[in-house]
Amino acid sequence: MKRLEAMNQWKFRYGVAVLLLASAMSPSDAHAQAATAEKAPEKQEVAEAKPAPPVDLGALFRMHWTNRTNAFRMQNEQLQFVVLLGDSITEGFEVAKYLPGRRVLNRGIGADVIGNDLPADDNRGVLKRLDESVFNCAATDVFLMIGINDLGSGRTPGVMEQGYRYILQRIKTETPRVRVHVQSVLPTRDNYAKHNANVVDFNGRLKKLAEEFGYDYLDIHALVADDKGELKAEYTGDGLHLNEAAYKVWLAEVERVMKW
């Protein structure tokens, strides 16, 4: 009898119909239970909807940065060799699709920057993740493209040049045999076109840095720019990020350099 009552209580708690529950009771109990169930509350108070809290984009970017660098540490155990290093434009380069079977690691992180002027508690920046991204994976080649988010954040080409120099110095010091391919920052269009003059300025500095350190300079900018110096419309959907047609242009340059 106790076991039957326990089963009835369990069914009631999980929304079993009143008639099913009443069939397991005595007639008097069933009538009492049904009567109780038929009584609708006179008034139900509806909780007032509260507006969703604002999205903290900075926190989301930092979380993404942390998750990606943790994944890099795990991938490093496989000792793959060619590294694509950069921001969201690099992260969008689908290695499995464009370079199937090649030993290539995509070390792009959306919204990332060079990182030389960030506070210590800001876990972003290529400078802060060179161990995970390059040094611990036995890289032979690094294709580096970084800087457009720095310009978008208001950093000057001069400040960016200093930070980029730090990146190249660390790679040259800690892994002198690694071949670095310094890639130009790409042009933009539409709402982002205001940065194009600084893009050209910074790319001139990058070319000189590459020569100073004895690295290649790959002018991807020239391959995707139109006659106004903007990113060609057929290569982008939002004026900043690349579509498949643009990635194929970039891919051809990587394959040319690697002789694949």
XYZ file of N, CA and C in Angstrom:
780
model
N 0.827 -1.200 0.000
C 0.000 0.000 0.000
C 0.866 1.257 0.000
N 1.908 1.228 0.810
C 2.813 2.386 0.850
C 3.500 2.573 -0.499
N 3.832 1.442 -1.110
C 4.500 1.525 -2.412
C 3.582 2.152 -3.463
N 2.270 1.792 -3.425
C 1.310 2.356 -4.361
C 1.157 3.855 -4.163
N 1.101 4.299 -2.901
C 0.981 5.732 -2.633
C 2.203 6.480 -3.135
N 3.373 5.874 -2.969
C 4.599 6.537 -3.444
C 4.580 6.698 -4.948
N 4.094 5.655 -5.651
C 4.020 5.742 -7.115
C 3.059 6.841 -7.537
N 1.923 6.945 -6.821
C 0.950 7.977 -7.166
C 1.516 9.373 -6.963
N 2.247 9.555 -5.894
C 2.861 10.858 -5.629
C 3.864 11.198 -6.724
N 4.631 10.197 -7.148
C 5.645 10.429 -8.198
C 4.977 10.859 -9.506
N 3.874 10.158 -9.864
C 3.170 10.500 -11.100
C 2.599 11.912 -11.031
N 2.074 12.299 -9.890
C 1.484 13.628 -9.744
C 2.534 14.716 -9.925
N 3.687 14.482 -9.310
C 4.743 15.499 -9.393
C 5.190 15.714 -10.821
N 5.161 14.713 -11.651
C 5.676 14.844 -13.006
C 4.568 15.029 -14.036
N 3.407 15.510 -13.603
C 2.397 15.981 -14.541
C 1.506 14.910 -15.128
N 1.324 13.752 -14.478
C 0.417 12.727 -14.994
C -1.010 13.239 -14.878
N -1.860 12.902 -15.803
C -3.236 13.403 -15.834
C -3.984 13.017 -14.572
N -4.954 13.873 -14.183
C -5.707 13.663 -12.939
C -6.490 12.358 -12.975
N -7.054 12.044 -14.136
C -7.853 10.813 -14.214
C -7.003 9.576 -14.011
N -5.796 9.569 -14.571
C -4.904 8.428 -14.388
C -4.522 8.283 -12.936
N -4.269 9.381 -12.281
C -3.904 9.348 -10.867
C -5.090 8.902 -10.022
N -6.299 9.368 -10.368
C -7.486 9.044 -9.581
C -7.835 7.573 -9.666
N -7.512 6.929 -10.801
C -7.843 5.517 -10.960
C -7.093 4.638 -9.996
N -5.986 5.105 -9.463
C -5.208 4.324 -8.510
C -5.612 4.609 -7.078
N -6.625 5.482 -6.862
C -7.049 5.847 -5.512
C -8.417 5.248 -5.202
N -8.832 5.430 -3.990
C -10.190 5.057 -3.613
C -11.152 6.042 -4.235
N -12.445 5.658 -4.431
C -13.413 6.581 -5.060
C -13.489 7.919 -4.368
N -13.506 7.924 -3.035
C -13.619 9.197 -2.315
C -12.392 10.052 -2.526
N -11.224 9.393 -2.519
C -9.996 10.149 -2.764
C -9.989 10.718 -4.168
N -10.467 9.907 -5.138
C -10.456 10.350 -6.529
C -11.337 11.564 -6.714
N -12.569 11.553 -6.094
C -13.468 12.702 -6.219
C -12.842 13.946 -5.612
N -12.204 13.779 -4.478
C -11.586 14.929 -3.812
C -10.454 15.487 -4.662
N -9.649 14.569 -5.238
C -8.503 15.008 -6.046
C -8.970 15.719 -7.306
N -10.010 15.148 -7.970
C -10.512 15.750 -9.204
C -11.087 17.125 -8.939
N -11.795 17.257 -7.813
C -12.381 18.557 -7.472
C -11.304 19.595 -7.266
N -10.231 19.173 -6.617
C -9.116 20.104 -6.389
C -8.496 20.534 -7.707
N -8.355 19.524 -8.630
C -7.709 19.823 -9.902
C -8.546 20.751 -10.754
N -9.898 20.689 -10.612
C -10.756 21.499 -11.464
C -10.780 22.956 -11.052
N -10.359 23.238 -9.833
C -10.377 24.616 -9.358
C -9.223 25.393 -9.991
N -9.560 26.293 -10.861
C -8.527 27.102 -11.495
C -8.197 28.276 -10.605
N -6.968 28.666 -10.577
C -6.623 29.840 -9.777
C -7.335 31.069 -10.318
N -7.779 31.926 -9.388
C -8.526 33.107 -9.797
C -7.680 34.053 -10.635
N -6.378 34.132 -10.310
C -5.523 35.074 -11.027
C -4.085 34.579 -10.980
N -3.468 34.548 -12.113
C -2.062 34.152 -12.182
C -1.226 35.380 -12.481
N -0.242 35.577 -11.663
C 0.641 36.720 -11.869
C 1.737 36.340 -12.864
N 1.888 37.143 -13.873
C 2.919 36.916 -14.887
C 4.115 37.789 -14.565
N 5.257 37.146 -14.457
C 6.464 37.902 -14.129
C 6.775 38.895 -15.242
N 7.111 40.078 -14.846
C 7.440 41.116 -15.817
C 8.754 40.777 -16.516
N 8.736 40.802 -17.856
C 9.941 40.475 -18.618
C 11.013 41.522 -18.378
N 12.199 41.040 -18.108
C 13.319 41.949 -17.884
C 14.188 42.011 -19.138
N 14.692 43.176 -19.483
C 15.553 43.269 -20.669
C 16.832 42.467 -20.477
N 17.301 41.863 -21.572
C 18.532 41.077 -21.497
C 19.707 41.997 -21.188
N 20.634 41.537 -20.380
C 21.804 42.368 -20.082
C 22.629 42.603 -21.339
N 23.325 43.724 -21.442
C 24.141 43.995 -22.630
C 25.245 42.963 -22.794
N 25.563 42.649 -24.042
C 26.608 41.664 -24.333
C 27.976 42.310 -24.158
N 28.826 41.674 -23.382
C 30.191 42.156 -23.171
C 31.079 41.543 -24.244
N 31.249 42.273 -25.363
C 32.031 41.740 -26.473
C 33.475 41.492 -26.074
N 34.010 42.368 -25.236
C 35.387 42.178 -24.789
C 35.559 40.863 -24.061
N 34.598 40.535 -23.196
C 34.665 39.270 -22.461
C 34.545 38.084 -23.405
N 33.679 38.203 -24.420
C 33.536 37.119 -25.391
C 34.815 36.910 -26.176
N 35.461 37.998 -26.586
C 36.712 37.883 -27.324
C 37.792 37.238 -26.464
N 37.848 37.651 -25.185
C 38.868 37.083 -24.301
C 38.621 35.594 -24.052
N 37.347 35.216 -23.923
C 37.025 33.801 -23.737
C 37.417 32.996 -24.975
N 37.131 33.556 -26.156
C 37.492 32.880 -27.406
C 39.005 32.729 -27.503
N 39.724 33.773 -27.142
C 41.198 33.744 -27.162
C 41.699 32.619 -26.257
N 41.159 32.523 -25.048
C 41.586 31.494 -24.097
C 41.265 30.097 -24.617
N 40.062 29.914 -25.161
C 39.682 28.599 -25.677
C 40.571 28.176 -26.840
N 40.884 29.113 -27.714
C 41.728 28.785 -28.870
C 43.150 28.441 -28.439
N 43.723 29.213 -27.521
C 45.095 28.917 -27.097
C 45.165 27.585 -26.364
N 44.123 27.234 -25.611
C 44.098 25.914 -24.974
C 44.070 24.809 -26.024
N 43.306 25.023 -27.097
C 43.274 24.038 -28.182
C 44.630 23.943 -28.869
N 45.323 25.075 -28.981
C 46.650 25.063 -29.597
C 47.601 24.164 -28.815
N 47.524 24.239 -27.495
C 48.407 23.416 -26.661
C 48.187 21.931 -26.933
N 46.941 21.553 -27.117
C 46.642 20.153 -27.390
C 47.135 19.746 -28.778
N 46.976 20.632 -29.758
C 47.428 20.327 -31.112
C 48.944 20.215 -31.197
N 49.643 20.954 -30.346
C 51.101 20.964 -30.412
C 51.708 19.591 -30.183
N 50.983 18.722 -29.494
C 51.484 17.380 -29.250
C 51.618 16.586 -30.545
N 50.923 17.027 -31.605
C 50.989 16.328 -32.882
C 52.166 16.805 -33.738
N 52.803 17.887 -33.337
C 53.979 18.409 -34.026
C 53.733 18.617 -35.518
N 52.761 19.444 -35.822
C 52.555 19.825 -37.207
C 53.397 21.059 -37.490
N 53.560 21.401 -38.747
C 54.701 22.235 -39.068
C 54.425 23.643 -39.580
N 53.530 23.836 -40.516
C 53.305 25.163 -41.069
C 52.207 25.850 -40.261
N 52.465 27.090 -39.834
C 51.536 27.820 -38.974
C 50.990 29.036 -39.714
N 49.671 29.179 -39.709
C 49.016 30.401 -40.167
C 48.649 31.185 -38.917
N 49.240 32.352 -38.742
C 49.127 33.106 -37.492
C 48.479 34.460 -37.752
N 47.402 34.762 -37.006
C 46.759 36.053 -37.214
C 45.450 36.194 -36.466
N 44.523 36.936 -37.083
C 43.243 37.258 -36.447
C 42.104 36.494 -37.118
N 40.913 37.095 -37.180
C 39.755 36.389 -37.737
C 39.909 36.094 -39.219
N 40.644 36.930 -39.938
C 40.851 36.679 -41.362
C 41.637 35.386 -41.546
N 42.626 35.171 -40.689
C 43.367 33.912 -40.716
C 42.514 32.768 -40.184
N 41.778 33.009 -39.114
C 40.946 31.949 -38.539
C 39.948 31.419 -39.567
N 39.514 32.271 -40.477
C 38.570 31.855 -41.508
C 39.180 31.042 -42.630
N 40.499 30.910 -42.648
C 41.195 30.107 -43.661
C 41.010 28.633 -43.288
N 40.130 27.941 -43.990
C 39.781 26.561 -43.643
C 40.853 25.600 -44.154
N 41.755 25.237 -43.266
C 42.890 24.397 -43.641
C 42.432 23.057 -44.201
N 41.485 22.416 -43.529
C 41.030 21.094 -43.975
C 40.414 21.157 -45.373
N 39.823 22.293 -45.707
C 39.177 22.453 -47.008
C 40.171 22.833 -48.097
N 41.044 23.786 -47.791
C 41.935 24.313 -48.815
C 43.274 23.580 -48.900
N 43.698 22.974 -47.810
C 44.994 22.286 -47.791
C 44.840 20.892 -47.178
N 43.964 20.064 -47.731
C 43.749 18.735 -47.146
C 45.020 17.891 -47.190
N 45.303 17.253 -46.073
C 46.469 16.383 -46.010
C 47.774 17.088 -45.707
N 47.765 18.418 -45.712
C 48.988 19.170 -45.415
C 49.127 19.344 -43.908
N 50.384 19.400 -43.458
C 50.649 19.568 -42.028
C 50.649 21.068 -41.709
N 49.448 21.601 -41.587
C 49.260 23.041 -41.393
C 48.382 23.263 -40.170
N 48.763 24.223 -39.353
C 47.991 24.602 -38.172
C 47.455 26.013 -38.346
N 46.163 26.185 -38.137
C 45.556 27.513 -38.188
C 45.588 28.102 -36.786
N 46.382 29.146 -36.611
C 46.517 29.805 -35.320
C 45.949 31.223 -35.373
N 44.847 31.376 -36.087
C 44.141 32.653 -36.118
C 43.115 32.724 -35.001
N 42.954 33.896 -34.422
C 41.945 34.117 -33.387
C 41.202 35.414 -33.717
N 39.890 35.309 -33.853
C 39.089 36.479 -34.166
C 39.288 37.608 -33.173
N 39.366 38.832 -33.691
C 39.515 40.062 -32.903
C 40.894 40.220 -32.285
N 41.846 39.351 -32.624
C 43.161 39.472 -31.996
C 43.943 40.644 -32.580
N 44.947 41.056 -31.815
C 45.770 42.213 -32.145
C 47.238 41.851 -31.950
N 48.110 42.798 -32.230
C 49.541 42.568 -32.030
C 49.835 42.367 -30.553
N 49.372 43.297 -29.723
C 49.384 43.056 -28.284
C 50.486 43.696 -27.474
N 51.274 44.589 -28.056
C 52.393 45.153 -27.294
C 51.974 46.206 -26.277
N 50.778 46.793 -26.440
C 50.372 47.862 -25.530
C 49.140 47.492 -24.711
N 48.836 46.210 -24.599
C 47.687 45.788 -23.804
C 48.074 45.666 -22.341
N 47.132 45.918 -21.426
C 47.434 45.715 -20.001
C 47.713 44.248 -19.710
N 48.413 44.003 -18.610
C 48.850 42.646 -18.283
C 47.688 41.679 -18.107
N 46.529 42.184 -17.658
C 45.401 41.292 -17.398
C 44.510 41.085 -18.620
N 44.890 41.626 -19.767
C 44.124 41.436 -21.002
C 44.744 40.275 -21.772
N 44.064 39.125 -21.743
C 44.644 37.931 -22.353
C 44.341 37.868 -23.846
N 44.882 38.841 -24.560
C 44.808 38.843 -26.020
C 46.174 39.238 -26.559
N 46.310 39.141 -27.867
C 47.534 39.585 -28.505
C 48.410 38.430 -28.957
N 48.911 38.549 -30.188
C 49.816 37.529 -30.727
C 51.066 37.408 -29.867
N 51.555 38.541 -29.369
C 52.771 38.507 -28.544
C 52.624 37.604 -27.330
N 51.408 37.516 -26.777
C 51.203 36.748 -25.548
C 50.986 35.262 -25.800
N 50.883 34.860 -27.055
C 50.606 33.446 -27.320
C 51.589 32.817 -28.306
N 52.767 33.367 -28.403
C 53.754 32.794 -29.314
C 54.184 31.396 -28.886
N 54.212 31.136 -27.577
C 54.556 29.783 -27.121
C 53.566 28.770 -27.682
N 52.269 29.018 -27.444
C 51.241 28.079 -27.891
C 51.112 28.056 -29.412
N 51.299 29.208 -30.046
C 51.026 29.320 -31.474
C 52.192 28.902 -32.356
N 53.415 29.069 -31.868
C 54.584 28.835 -32.723
C 55.639 27.953 -32.067
N 56.130 28.355 -30.905
C 57.342 27.739 -30.359
C 57.162 26.280 -29.960
N 55.976 25.910 -29.519
C 55.782 24.560 -28.987
C 55.269 23.556 -30.010
N 55.241 23.916 -31.278
C 54.700 22.989 -32.281
C 55.710 22.652 -33.371
N 56.976 22.883 -33.124
C 58.034 22.529 -34.083
C 57.748 23.095 -35.473
N 57.366 24.360 -35.518
C 57.035 24.989 -36.797
C 58.284 25.174 -37.654
N 58.116 24.992 -38.942
C 59.185 25.315 -39.888
C 58.899 26.632 -40.603
N 57.602 26.940 -40.791
C 57.188 28.152 -41.495
C 56.022 28.798 -40.753
N 56.047 30.124 -40.721
C 54.953 30.886 -40.116
C 54.497 31.941 -41.114
N 53.219 31.899 -41.473
C 52.617 32.928 -42.314
C 51.867 33.879 -41.380
N 52.414 35.075 -41.211
C 51.910 36.021 -40.212
C 51.135 37.156 -40.871
N 49.887 37.330 -40.429
C 49.075 38.471 -40.874
C 48.316 39.008 -39.666
N 48.685 40.187 -39.203
C 48.049 40.772 -38.022
C 48.137 42.292 -38.109
N 47.112 42.985 -37.620
C 47.186 44.440 -37.582
C 45.897 45.180 -37.860
N 44.952 44.562 -38.587
C 43.761 45.328 -38.955
C 42.925 45.686 -37.731
N 42.878 44.814 -36.731
C 42.113 45.139 -35.518
C 42.805 46.211 -34.685
N 44.128 46.286 -34.775
C 44.854 47.370 -34.105
C 44.451 48.712 -34.705
N 44.401 48.768 -36.038
C 43.986 50.006 -36.692
C 42.546 50.345 -36.326
N 41.690 49.329 -36.276
C 40.301 49.551 -35.902
C 40.136 50.034 -34.476
N 41.130 49.729 -33.631
C 41.095 50.162 -32.228
C 41.762 51.512 -32.020
N 42.247 52.121 -33.100
C 42.828 53.451 -33.005
C 44.330 53.499 -32.816
N 44.997 52.372 -32.900
C 46.456 52.382 -32.757
C 47.091 52.947 -34.020
N 48.199 53.609 -33.858
C 48.887 54.208 -34.994
C 49.834 53.191 -35.624
N 50.156 53.352 -36.910
C 51.116 52.452 -37.541
C 52.460 52.409 -36.817
N 52.863 53.523 -36.193
C 54.130 53.537 -35.466
C 54.120 52.633 -34.251
N 53.050 52.704 -33.463
C 52.912 51.824 -32.295
C 52.835 50.372 -32.742
N 52.114 50.119 -33.805
C 51.977 48.760 -34.320
C 53.314 48.216 -34.822
N 54.083 49.063 -35.463
C 55.398 48.636 -35.956
C 56.282 48.163 -34.804
N 56.247 48.894 -33.700
C 57.045 48.512 -32.538
C 56.633 47.129 -32.029
N 55.331 46.896 -31.919
C 54.852 45.602 -31.453
C 55.185 44.484 -32.415
N 55.062 44.751 -33.702
C 55.378 43.738 -34.716
C 56.856 43.374 -34.654
N 57.685 44.374 -34.405
C 59.121 44.122 -34.260
C 59.374 43.163 -33.101
N 58.645 43.352 -31.995
C 58.801 42.453 -30.847
C 58.475 41.011 -31.237
N 57.416 40.837 -32.030
C 57.043 39.490 -32.472
C 58.183 38.857 -33.264
N 58.696 39.595 -34.238
C 59.765 39.050 -35.081
C 61.038 38.798 -34.278
N 61.334 39.679 -33.326
C 62.520 39.478 -32.491
C 62.412 38.201 -31.671
N 61.247 37.954 -31.098
C 61.066 36.741 -30.288
C 61.197 35.487 -31.141
N 60.590 35.501 -32.311
C 60.681 34.325 -33.183
C 62.125 34.107 -33.620
N 62.794 35.182 -33.997
C 64.190 35.071 -34.449
C 65.083 34.563 -33.329
N 64.834 35.000 -32.096
C 65.677 34.603 -30.963
C 65.403 33.170 -30.524
N 64.136 32.805 -30.403
C 63.787 31.507 -29.825
C 63.719 30.385 -30.855
N 63.404 30.699 -32.086
C 63.352 29.668 -33.135
C 63.997 30.223 -34.403
N 65.313 30.394 -34.394
C 65.989 31.065 -35.507
C 65.859 30.349 -36.850
N 65.547 29.064 -36.832
C 65.436 28.334 -38.098
C 64.053 28.437 -38.733
N 63.109 28.986 -38.017
C 61.756 29.131 -38.567
C 61.753 30.190 -39.665
N 61.123 29.862 -40.778
C 60.981 30.818 -41.875
C 59.673 31.589 -41.677
N 59.789 32.885 -41.463
C 58.602 33.724 -41.279
C 58.261 34.396 -42.603
N 57.007 34.330 -42.973
C 56.509 34.989 -44.179
C 55.599 36.127 -43.717
N 56.145 37.330 -43.724
C 55.402 38.516 -43.279
C 54.397 38.873 -44.367
N 53.128 38.805 -44.030
C 52.080 39.080 -45.008
C 51.485 40.469 -44.770
N 51.245 41.169 -45.837
C 50.652 42.499 -45.721
C 49.277 42.422 -45.076
N 48.904 43.502 -44.402
C 47.521 43.653 -43.952
C 46.669 43.930 -45.188
N 45.476 43.379 -45.219
C 44.647 43.474 -46.415
C 43.851 44.776 -46.452
N 43.477 45.210 -47.655
C 42.628 46.400 -47.766
C 41.212 46.089 -47.290
N 40.443 47.133 -47.072
C 39.045 46.998 -46.658
C 38.175 47.809 -47.614
N 36.865 47.779 -47.386
C 35.965 48.605 -48.191
C 34.725 48.943 -47.367
N 33.844 49.714 -47.956
C 32.585 50.120 -47.312
C 32.869 50.818 -45.977
N 32.259 50.370 -44.899
C 32.405 51.050 -43.605
C 33.821 51.002 -43.056
N 34.633 50.091 -43.556
C 35.996 49.943 -43.044
C 37.035 50.666 -43.902
N 36.610 51.238 -45.010
C 37.554 51.827 -45.956
C 38.342 52.991 -45.365
N 37.847 53.587 -44.287
C 38.547 54.710 -43.658
C 39.919 54.315 -43.134
N 40.157 53.007 -42.965
C 41.444 52.549 -42.439
C 42.482 52.299 -43.540
N 42.095 52.424 -44.799
C 42.980 51.982 -45.875
C 44.271 52.786 -45.988
N 44.223 54.083 -45.694
C 45.458 54.876 -45.749
C 46.461 54.371 -44.722
N 45.989 54.064 -43.513
C 46.878 53.525 -42.486
C 47.332 52.105 -42.812
N 46.484 51.353 -43.506
C 46.894 50.012 -43.947
C 48.102 50.117 -44.867
N 48.041 51.035 -45.820
C 49.159 51.221 -46.755
C 50.411 51.674 -46.010
N 50.254 52.606 -45.075
C 51.382 53.079 -44.254
C 52.017 51.911 -43.504
N 51.185 51.122 -42.840
C 51.704 50.019 -42.037
C 52.367 48.958 -42.906
N 51.796 48.684 -44.057
C 52.402 47.688 -44.940
C 53.790 48.109 -45.408
N 53.981 49.409 -45.626
C 55.323 49.881 -45.970
C 56.314 49.600 -44.855
N 55.880 49.741 -43.623
C 56.725 49.442 -42.465
C 56.985 47.940 -42.357
N 55.964 47.140 -42.664
C 56.133 45.685 -42.606
C 57.166 45.203 -43.624
N 57.134 45.770 -44.795
C 58.096 45.364 -45.828
C 59.521 45.632 -45.369
N 59.737 46.776 -44.733
C 61.075 47.103 -44.228
C 61.471 46.183 -43.077
N 60.522 45.853 -42.195
C 60.814 44.934 -41.095
C 61.198 43.563 -41.627
N 60.481 43.097 -42.634
C 60.795 41.791 -43.216
C 62.213 41.782 -43.775
N 62.579 42.835 -44.461
C 63.939 42.929 -45.003
C 64.969 42.973 -43.884
N 64.682 43.715 -42.829
C 65.603 43.839 -41.698
C 65.872 42.493 -41.036
N 64.839 41.669 -40.897
C 64.983 40.384 -40.216
C 65.320 39.241 -41.166
N 65.380 39.526 -42.448
C 65.702 38.480 -43.415
C 64.542 37.546 -43.715
N 63.318 38.064 -43.635
C 62.132 37.249 -43.887
C 61.473 37.665 -45.204
N 60.628 36.787 -45.734
C 59.850 37.111 -46.921
C 58.791 38.162 -46.593
N 58.461 38.960 -47.596
C 57.301 39.845 -47.495
C 56.341 39.456 -48.606
N 55.134 39.054 -48.241
C 54.135 38.636 -49.216
C 53.068 39.721 -49.330
N 52.981 40.331 -50.495
C 52.047 41.439 -50.700
C 50.686 40.894 -51.143
N 49.965 40.312 -50.207
C 48.619 39.812 -50.497
C 47.681 40.984 -50.797
N 47.977 42.140 -50.205
C 47.183 43.356 -50.421
C 47.031 43.631 -51.911
N 48.132 43.570 -52.641
C 48.098 43.884 -54.068
C 47.253 42.887 -54.858
N 47.128 41.677 -54.353
C 46.396 40.633 -55.073
C 44.881 40.758 -54.927
N 44.434 41.465 -53.889
C 42.982 41.522 -53.626
C 42.420 42.943 -53.674
N 43.252 43.932 -53.982
C 42.806 45.333 -54.006
C 42.309 45.721 -55.396
N 41.333 46.636 -55.431
C 40.874 47.163 -56.711
C 41.698 48.391 -57.082
N 41.304 49.086 -58.155
C 42.109 50.215 -58.623
C 42.042 51.420 -57.690
N 41.140 51.404 -56.697
C 41.074 52.474 -55.694
C 41.798 52.094 -54.408
N 42.389 50.920 -54.395
C 43.091 50.468 -53.197
C 42.183 49.859 -52.150
N 40.934 49.586 -52.524
C 39.995 48.949 -51.607
C 39.911 47.451 -51.893
N 39.454 46.696 -50.907
C 39.229 45.270 -51.100
C 38.163 45.088 -52.177
N 38.461 44.264 -53.171
C 37.517 44.068 -54.265
C 36.176 43.563 -53.738
N 35.103 44.089 -54.313
C 33.764 43.732 -53.844
C 33.495 42.239 -53.959
N 34.075 41.605 -54.975
C 33.822 40.171 -55.166
C 34.577 39.294 -54.175
N 35.382 39.919 -53.301
C 36.167 39.152 -52.337
C 35.650 39.272 -50.902
N 34.542 39.963 -50.703
C 34.076 40.179 -49.326
C 32.565 40.345 -49.273
N 32.001 40.044 -48.119
C 30.578 40.271 -47.914
C 30.296 41.434 -46.993
N 31.281 41.763 -46.144
C 31.065 42.830 -45.158
C 32.079 43.961 -45.250
N 32.976 43.890 -46.215
C 33.977 44.935 -46.368
C 35.269 44.673 -45.628
N 35.312 43.616 -44.828
C 36.498 43.314 -44.020
C 36.941 41.858 -44.161
N 36.009 40.937 -43.937
C 36.355 39.516 -43.956
C 36.290 38.961 -45.376
N 36.988 37.864 -45.590
C 37.135 37.314 -46.930
C 36.105 36.230 -47.216
N 35.779 36.089 -48.497
C 34.947 34.970 -48.928
C 35.832 33.908 -49.588
N 35.208 32.873 -50.091
C 35.975 31.749 -50.635
C 36.853 32.164 -51.806
N 36.351 33.046 -52.658
C 37.142 33.487 -53.805
C 38.439 34.156 -53.361
N 38.367 34.971 -52.317
C 39.567 35.640 -51.803
C 40.523 34.644 -51.161
N 39.976 33.677 -50.417
C 40.854 32.689 -49.788
C 41.599 31.867 -50.839
N 40.987 31.652 -51.975
C 41.672 30.898 -53.031
C 42.845 31.697 -53.601
N 42.703 33.014 -53.663
C 43.822 33.864 -54.088
C 44.961 33.763 -53.080
N 44.624 33.863 -51.826
C 45.621 33.753 -50.753
C 46.250 32.356 -50.754
N 45.420 31.339 -50.910
C 45.901 29.959 -50.947
C 46.955 29.767 -52.031
N 46.712 30.335 -53.200
C 47.666 30.188 -54.300
C 49.028 30.763 -53.932
N 49.030 31.850 -53.165
C 50.294 32.455 -52.743
C 51.002 31.571 -51.723
N 50.263 30.989 -50.798
C 50.861 30.065 -49.828
C 51.452 28.862 -50.550
N 50.719 28.315 -51.498
C 51.209 27.149 -52.245
C 52.440 27.502 -53.071
N 52.466 28.706 -53.617
C 53.642 29.138 -54.388
C 54.875 29.191 -53.499
N 54.724 29.781 -52.319
C 55.858 29.916 -51.404
C 56.330 28.553 -50.907
N 55.388 27.677 -50.578
C 55.733 26.365 -50.035
C 56.086 25.354 -51.120
N 55.886 25.755 -52.390
C 56.163 24.862 -53.529
C 55.327 23.580 -53.448
N 54.065 23.741 -53.100
C 53.146 22.600 -53.020
C 52.420 22.428 -54.352
